[in-house]
XYZ file of C-alpha atoms in Angstrom:
341
model
C -20.246 -185.714 -12.272
C -21.105 -184.605 -15.877
C -23.728 -184.734 -18.640
C -24.117 -183.321 -21.917
C -27.670 -182.486 -23.009
C -28.585 -183.818 -26.551
C -31.303 -181.021 -27.064
C -30.361 -177.687 -28.086
C -31.714 -174.493 -26.911
C -31.484 -170.987 -29.176
C -28.542 -172.817 -31.276
C -26.758 -173.862 -28.088
C -25.641 -177.205 -26.525
C -25.286 -177.588 -22.807
C -23.111 -179.274 -20.271
C -23.674 -179.905 -16.517
C -20.969 -180.805 -14.213
C -21.295 -181.661 -10.424
C -17.861 -181.321 -8.379
C -18.339 -182.401 -4.749
C -15.310 -181.702 -2.386
C -14.272 -182.583 1.290
C -11.488 -181.152 2.968
C -10.038 -181.945 6.422
C -7.590 -179.670 8.357
C -6.049 -180.153 11.485
C -3.770 -177.501 13.219
C -2.261 -177.637 16.688
C 0.477 -175.942 18.720
C -1.065 -172.250 18.492
C -0.979 -172.217 22.406
C -0.587 -168.510 23.031
C -3.022 -166.935 20.319
C -4.163 -164.204 22.773
C -0.487 -163.081 23.612
C 0.030 -162.605 19.787
C 0.237 -159.203 18.281
C -1.947 -159.181 15.126
C -1.038 -157.106 12.136
C -2.354 -159.521 9.190
C -4.446 -162.412 8.263
C -1.358 -164.569 8.930
C -1.551 -163.868 12.489
C -5.171 -165.110 12.954
C -4.035 -168.587 12.908
C -5.486 -171.001 15.687
C -5.620 -174.309 16.651
C -8.615 -176.122 14.665
C -9.978 -179.534 13.938
C -12.538 -179.147 11.096
C -13.787 -180.757 7.787
C -15.228 -178.500 4.978
C -17.858 -180.026 2.571
C -19.325 -178.694 -0.409
C -20.682 -178.868 -4.056
C -19.998 -177.023 -7.041
C -22.445 -176.873 -9.891
C -20.995 -175.561 -13.342
C -23.131 -175.036 -16.827
C -21.207 -174.869 -19.812
C -22.691 -173.791 -23.331
C -21.349 -174.185 -26.747
C -22.502 -172.421 -29.858
C -23.619 -175.102 -32.484
C -23.182 -173.057 -35.599
C -21.783 -169.605 -36.576
C -24.625 -167.225 -37.460
C -23.294 -165.755 -40.656
C -25.267 -166.434 -44.082
C -21.726 -166.405 -46.059
C -20.696 -169.810 -44.219
C -23.883 -171.415 -45.515
C -22.686 -171.428 -49.079
C -18.846 -172.059 -48.136
C -17.307 -174.877 -49.948
C -15.659 -177.733 -48.132
C -11.963 -177.129 -48.062
C -9.986 -179.410 -50.393
C -7.936 -182.055 -48.427
C -5.317 -182.858 -51.230
C -1.807 -182.390 -49.656
C -0.260 -180.511 -52.337
C -3.046 -177.766 -52.753
C -3.840 -177.429 -49.147
C -2.467 -174.029 -47.996
C -4.049 -173.468 -44.692
C -5.281 -175.287 -41.441
C -8.757 -174.458 -40.202
C -8.994 -173.619 -36.414
C -11.414 -172.315 -33.820
C -10.985 -168.403 -33.115
C -9.370 -167.675 -29.832
C -11.480 -167.020 -26.938
C -10.416 -163.760 -26.543
C -11.623 -162.608 -29.622
C -15.026 -163.850 -29.061
C -15.321 -162.450 -25.550
C -14.405 -159.206 -26.876
C -17.373 -159.170 -29.045
C -15.594 -158.252 -32.138
C -17.118 -159.816 -35.300
C -15.464 -162.634 -37.172
C -13.932 -161.762 -40.409
C -15.724 -162.532 -43.493
C -14.490 -165.809 -45.332
C -12.732 -163.642 -47.887
C -10.931 -161.722 -45.580
C -9.772 -164.843 -43.636
C -8.348 -166.500 -46.894
C -4.787 -167.565 -46.597
C -2.401 -164.988 -46.927
C 1.421 -165.097 -48.059
C 4.514 -163.385 -45.991
C 7.974 -163.411 -47.372
C 10.313 -165.381 -45.548
C 14.062 -164.731 -44.619
C 15.063 -166.499 -47.819
C 12.819 -164.271 -49.804
C 10.299 -167.037 -50.908
C 6.563 -166.797 -50.090
C 5.378 -168.380 -46.827
C 1.880 -169.255 -46.325
C 0.123 -167.994 -43.055
C -2.410 -170.253 -41.410
C -5.973 -169.149 -42.206
C -8.492 -169.210 -39.311
C -11.923 -170.388 -40.292
C -14.520 -168.017 -39.365
C -17.298 -170.579 -39.836
C -15.950 -172.689 -36.951
C -18.043 -172.113 -33.755
C -16.598 -170.643 -30.649
C -15.187 -172.828 -27.942
C -17.570 -173.784 -24.936
C -17.567 -171.158 -22.058
C -18.938 -171.307 -18.496
C -22.138 -169.430 -17.891
C -23.307 -170.447 -14.442
C -21.239 -171.399 -11.302
C -23.067 -172.233 -8.108
C -20.966 -173.496 -4.922
C -22.667 -174.440 -1.687
C -20.590 -175.158 1.341
C -20.165 -175.676 5.131
C -18.059 -176.336 7.773
C -18.110 -178.679 10.903
C -15.584 -177.716 13.950
C -14.669 -180.560 16.104
C -13.008 -178.335 18.443
C -15.740 -175.393 19.004
C -13.487 -173.219 21.219
C -10.616 -173.364 18.652
C -7.995 -174.329 21.582
C -9.289 -171.593 24.025
C -8.635 -168.843 21.520
C -12.487 -167.999 21.153
C -13.707 -165.058 23.492
C -17.349 -165.418 24.232
C -19.676 -162.146 23.953
C -17.525 -160.544 20.883
C -16.930 -161.365 17.040
C -13.978 -163.626 16.626
C -11.934 -163.509 13.560
C -9.733 -166.828 12.720
C -8.136 -167.932 9.706
C -10.642 -170.840 9.688
C -13.473 -168.302 9.168
C -12.047 -165.524 7.309
C -10.949 -167.776 4.670
C -14.526 -169.280 4.456
C -16.903 -166.289 4.865
C -16.062 -162.642 5.337
C -18.666 -162.336 8.208
C -17.554 -162.884 11.841
C -20.014 -165.080 13.105
C -18.375 -166.695 15.727
C -19.516 -164.996 19.228
C -20.024 -168.132 21.087
C -18.686 -171.747 20.832
C -20.125 -173.277 17.381
C -19.872 -176.794 15.930
C -21.200 -175.553 12.401
C -20.462 -172.416 10.244
C -23.176 -170.986 8.293
C -23.918 -172.257 5.223
C -22.276 -169.955 2.081
C -23.887 -169.690 -1.311
C -21.936 -168.271 -4.266
C -23.751 -167.902 -7.471
C -22.549 -166.321 -10.573
C -24.024 -165.832 -14.118
C -22.462 -164.323 -17.164
C -23.704 -164.341 -20.920
C -22.504 -162.091 -23.460
C -22.403 -158.337 -21.982
C -24.877 -159.589 -19.049
C -23.174 -160.502 -15.657
C -24.959 -161.237 -12.457
C -23.708 -162.454 -8.850
C -25.421 -163.383 -5.483
C -23.548 -164.454 -2.365
C -25.477 -165.523 0.566
C -24.494 -166.715 4.091
C -27.224 -168.482 6.217
C -26.645 -169.231 9.763
C -28.734 -172.317 10.779
C -28.106 -172.114 14.514
C -29.497 -168.396 14.858
C -32.014 -169.136 11.786
C -31.061 -165.923 10.029
C -29.419 -164.470 7.034
C -25.882 -163.082 8.053
C -25.214 -161.694 4.802
C -26.581 -161.216 1.064
C -24.723 -159.261 -1.657
C -26.232 -159.522 -5.129
C -25.271 -157.618 -8.260
C -26.329 -157.065 -11.845
C -24.474 -155.402 -14.787
C -24.838 -154.788 -18.464
C -21.935 -153.662 -20.761
C -22.348 -152.905 -24.572
C -19.718 -151.382 -26.300
C -18.007 -148.414 -23.995
C -21.399 -148.315 -22.112
C -21.867 -149.981 -18.856
C -24.687 -149.886 -16.200
C -25.122 -151.910 -13.091
C -26.611 -151.903 -9.546
C -26.695 -154.135 -6.735
C -27.968 -154.783 -3.105
C -25.888 -155.566 0.212
C -27.416 -156.743 3.196
C -25.496 -157.530 6.497
C -26.184 -158.488 10.235
C -23.392 -158.041 12.023
C -23.068 -160.321 15.153
C -24.054 -158.430 18.344
C -21.354 -158.166 21.013
C -21.407 -157.149 24.837
C -21.160 -153.673 25.858
C -18.582 -152.450 28.584
C -21.511 -152.127 30.820
C -22.197 -156.075 30.384
C -25.658 -155.133 28.803
C -26.013 -157.160 25.490
C -27.521 -155.374 22.552
C -30.873 -156.245 21.909
C -30.765 -156.253 18.219
C -27.638 -157.223 15.799
C -26.412 -154.468 14.100
C -28.269 -154.425 10.501
C -26.679 -152.538 7.300
C -28.723 -152.567 4.185
C -27.571 -150.441 1.044
C -28.537 -150.128 -2.687
C -26.099 -148.956 -5.256
C -26.099 -148.110 -8.966
C -22.948 -147.492 -11.167
C -22.911 -146.017 -14.779
C -20.008 -145.374 -16.929
C -18.764 -144.610 -20.482
C -15.374 -145.786 -21.639
C -12.545 -147.256 -19.656
C -9.225 -146.380 -18.308
C -7.252 -146.902 -21.326
C -9.614 -145.631 -23.844
C -8.406 -142.644 -25.922
C -10.599 -139.670 -25.403
C -13.276 -138.748 -22.711
C -14.409 -141.212 -20.297
C -16.793 -140.713 -17.412
C -18.508 -142.724 -14.675
C -20.586 -142.410 -11.533
C -21.567 -144.467 -8.601
C -23.737 -143.814 -5.512
C -25.048 -145.864 -2.577
C -28.247 -145.314 -0.748
C -28.937 -146.401 2.781
C -32.182 -148.441 2.791
C -32.694 -148.351 6.626
C -32.727 -144.356 6.627
C -33.598 -143.640 2.924
C -30.751 -141.238 2.192
C -27.586 -141.011 0.080
C -24.717 -142.370 1.844
C -22.002 -141.785 -0.820
C -21.592 -140.743 -4.405
C -18.602 -140.589 -6.554
C -18.130 -138.872 -9.940
C -14.995 -139.351 -12.196
C -13.949 -138.067 -15.514
C -10.728 -138.642 -17.209
C -9.336 -137.816 -20.877
C -6.475 -139.865 -22.366
C -4.102 -138.240 -25.024
C -1.679 -140.623 -26.847
C 0.977 -140.014 -24.261
C -0.918 -139.481 -20.860
C -3.964 -139.041 -19.202
C -6.031 -136.827 -16.681
C -8.509 -138.055 -14.207
C -10.415 -135.999 -11.645
C -12.872 -137.642 -9.206
C -15.391 -135.888 -6.423
C -16.898 -137.833 -3.996
C -19.438 -137.156 -1.462
C -19.910 -139.021 2.023
C -22.771 -138.715 4.585
C -22.175 -141.154 7.332
C -23.970 -139.252 9.845
C -21.409 -138.389 12.985
C -18.710 -140.762 11.357
C -17.861 -138.751 8.275
C -19.514 -135.809 6.446
C -17.472 -134.399 3.685
C -16.402 -133.689 0.141
C -13.353 -135.198 -1.329
C -11.448 -134.104 -4.272
C -8.777 -136.280 -6.034
C -6.859 -136.295 -9.534
C -4.469 -138.415 -11.061
C -1.944 -137.919 -14.137
C -0.668 -140.921 -16.013
C 2.370 -141.172 -18.362
C 2.269 -144.043 -20.781
C 4.705 -146.820 -19.690
C 5.965 -144.708 -16.841
C 3.316 -144.355 -13.986
C 0.438 -142.722 -12.464
C 0.966 -139.685 -10.080
C -1.828 -138.157 -7.937
C -4.270 -138.679 -5.026
C -6.478 -141.070 -6.779
C -5.658 -144.676 -6.028
C -6.348 -147.482 -8.203
C -9.045 -149.138 -5.714
C -10.967 -145.919 -6.336
C -11.401 -145.744 -9.652
C -14.645 -146.457 -11.289
C -13.073 -147.967 -14.538
């Protein structure tokens, strides 16, 4: 379902799209789940009889005109076949998203280039007064699963978190500790406009009447600068102890994080970044990471200092480095997943 709104807001038109979806899955024949040695997510396949239903809302926006005073006085292009030397077209989305200002009408005039025969060939001119294409600014998906086989063919073990392919592909929380006919309701909300980006992922368990997980983030980028922050909340499902005494409360994790950086991994010159996470339950700094790099024309050096303070689990300082050669590779102890930019 789609609708384009006639009224404009701040020089933009809007389009709302609603996408409902229903998926039915039936898997049988996995009769020895408890005897399979699991090494990856492929090995968590179980018998299942389920239906997944949800709805996705999308909001698109399109700029009605270009904010360029030179375009107001620009004459209409001639349509005579012999005198027309260029074809007007919208600028590519990549140039708009990168924030590079469009060229002036004088700079985008048609140019001539010599071809193989020596004569001048006319290149296509891009019209800088054409509005950029539409883009998606808001995406919101809400979904849930219904299980007709709550024990998953006998694979479910009561009293402990169970991870199956049917659940891990839907939500990252191991919510199955008892047979259940319904999964938590998941909500995935994403917003992006210019350099501003926000996201909120929420899992709500109707059977327990609580929030299983909530992850939110907000970031803003302008040129080489970026600053962002977020909050993560998780209620891990309780499980039975070896003494057969259940935990009185589910494990709760509550953390705030902040990130800031200048530059990026491929930018020539000096680039720095820092990130930190604060435990909201105990009000102390759990981890902090600081990175600095300098890129030359041929290579680059990156250094990182990371501080971990996880109580009795980990309490240490880590030092890493990476040396990169252009078009060759990267050597060192700093992995890609640990980079801040």
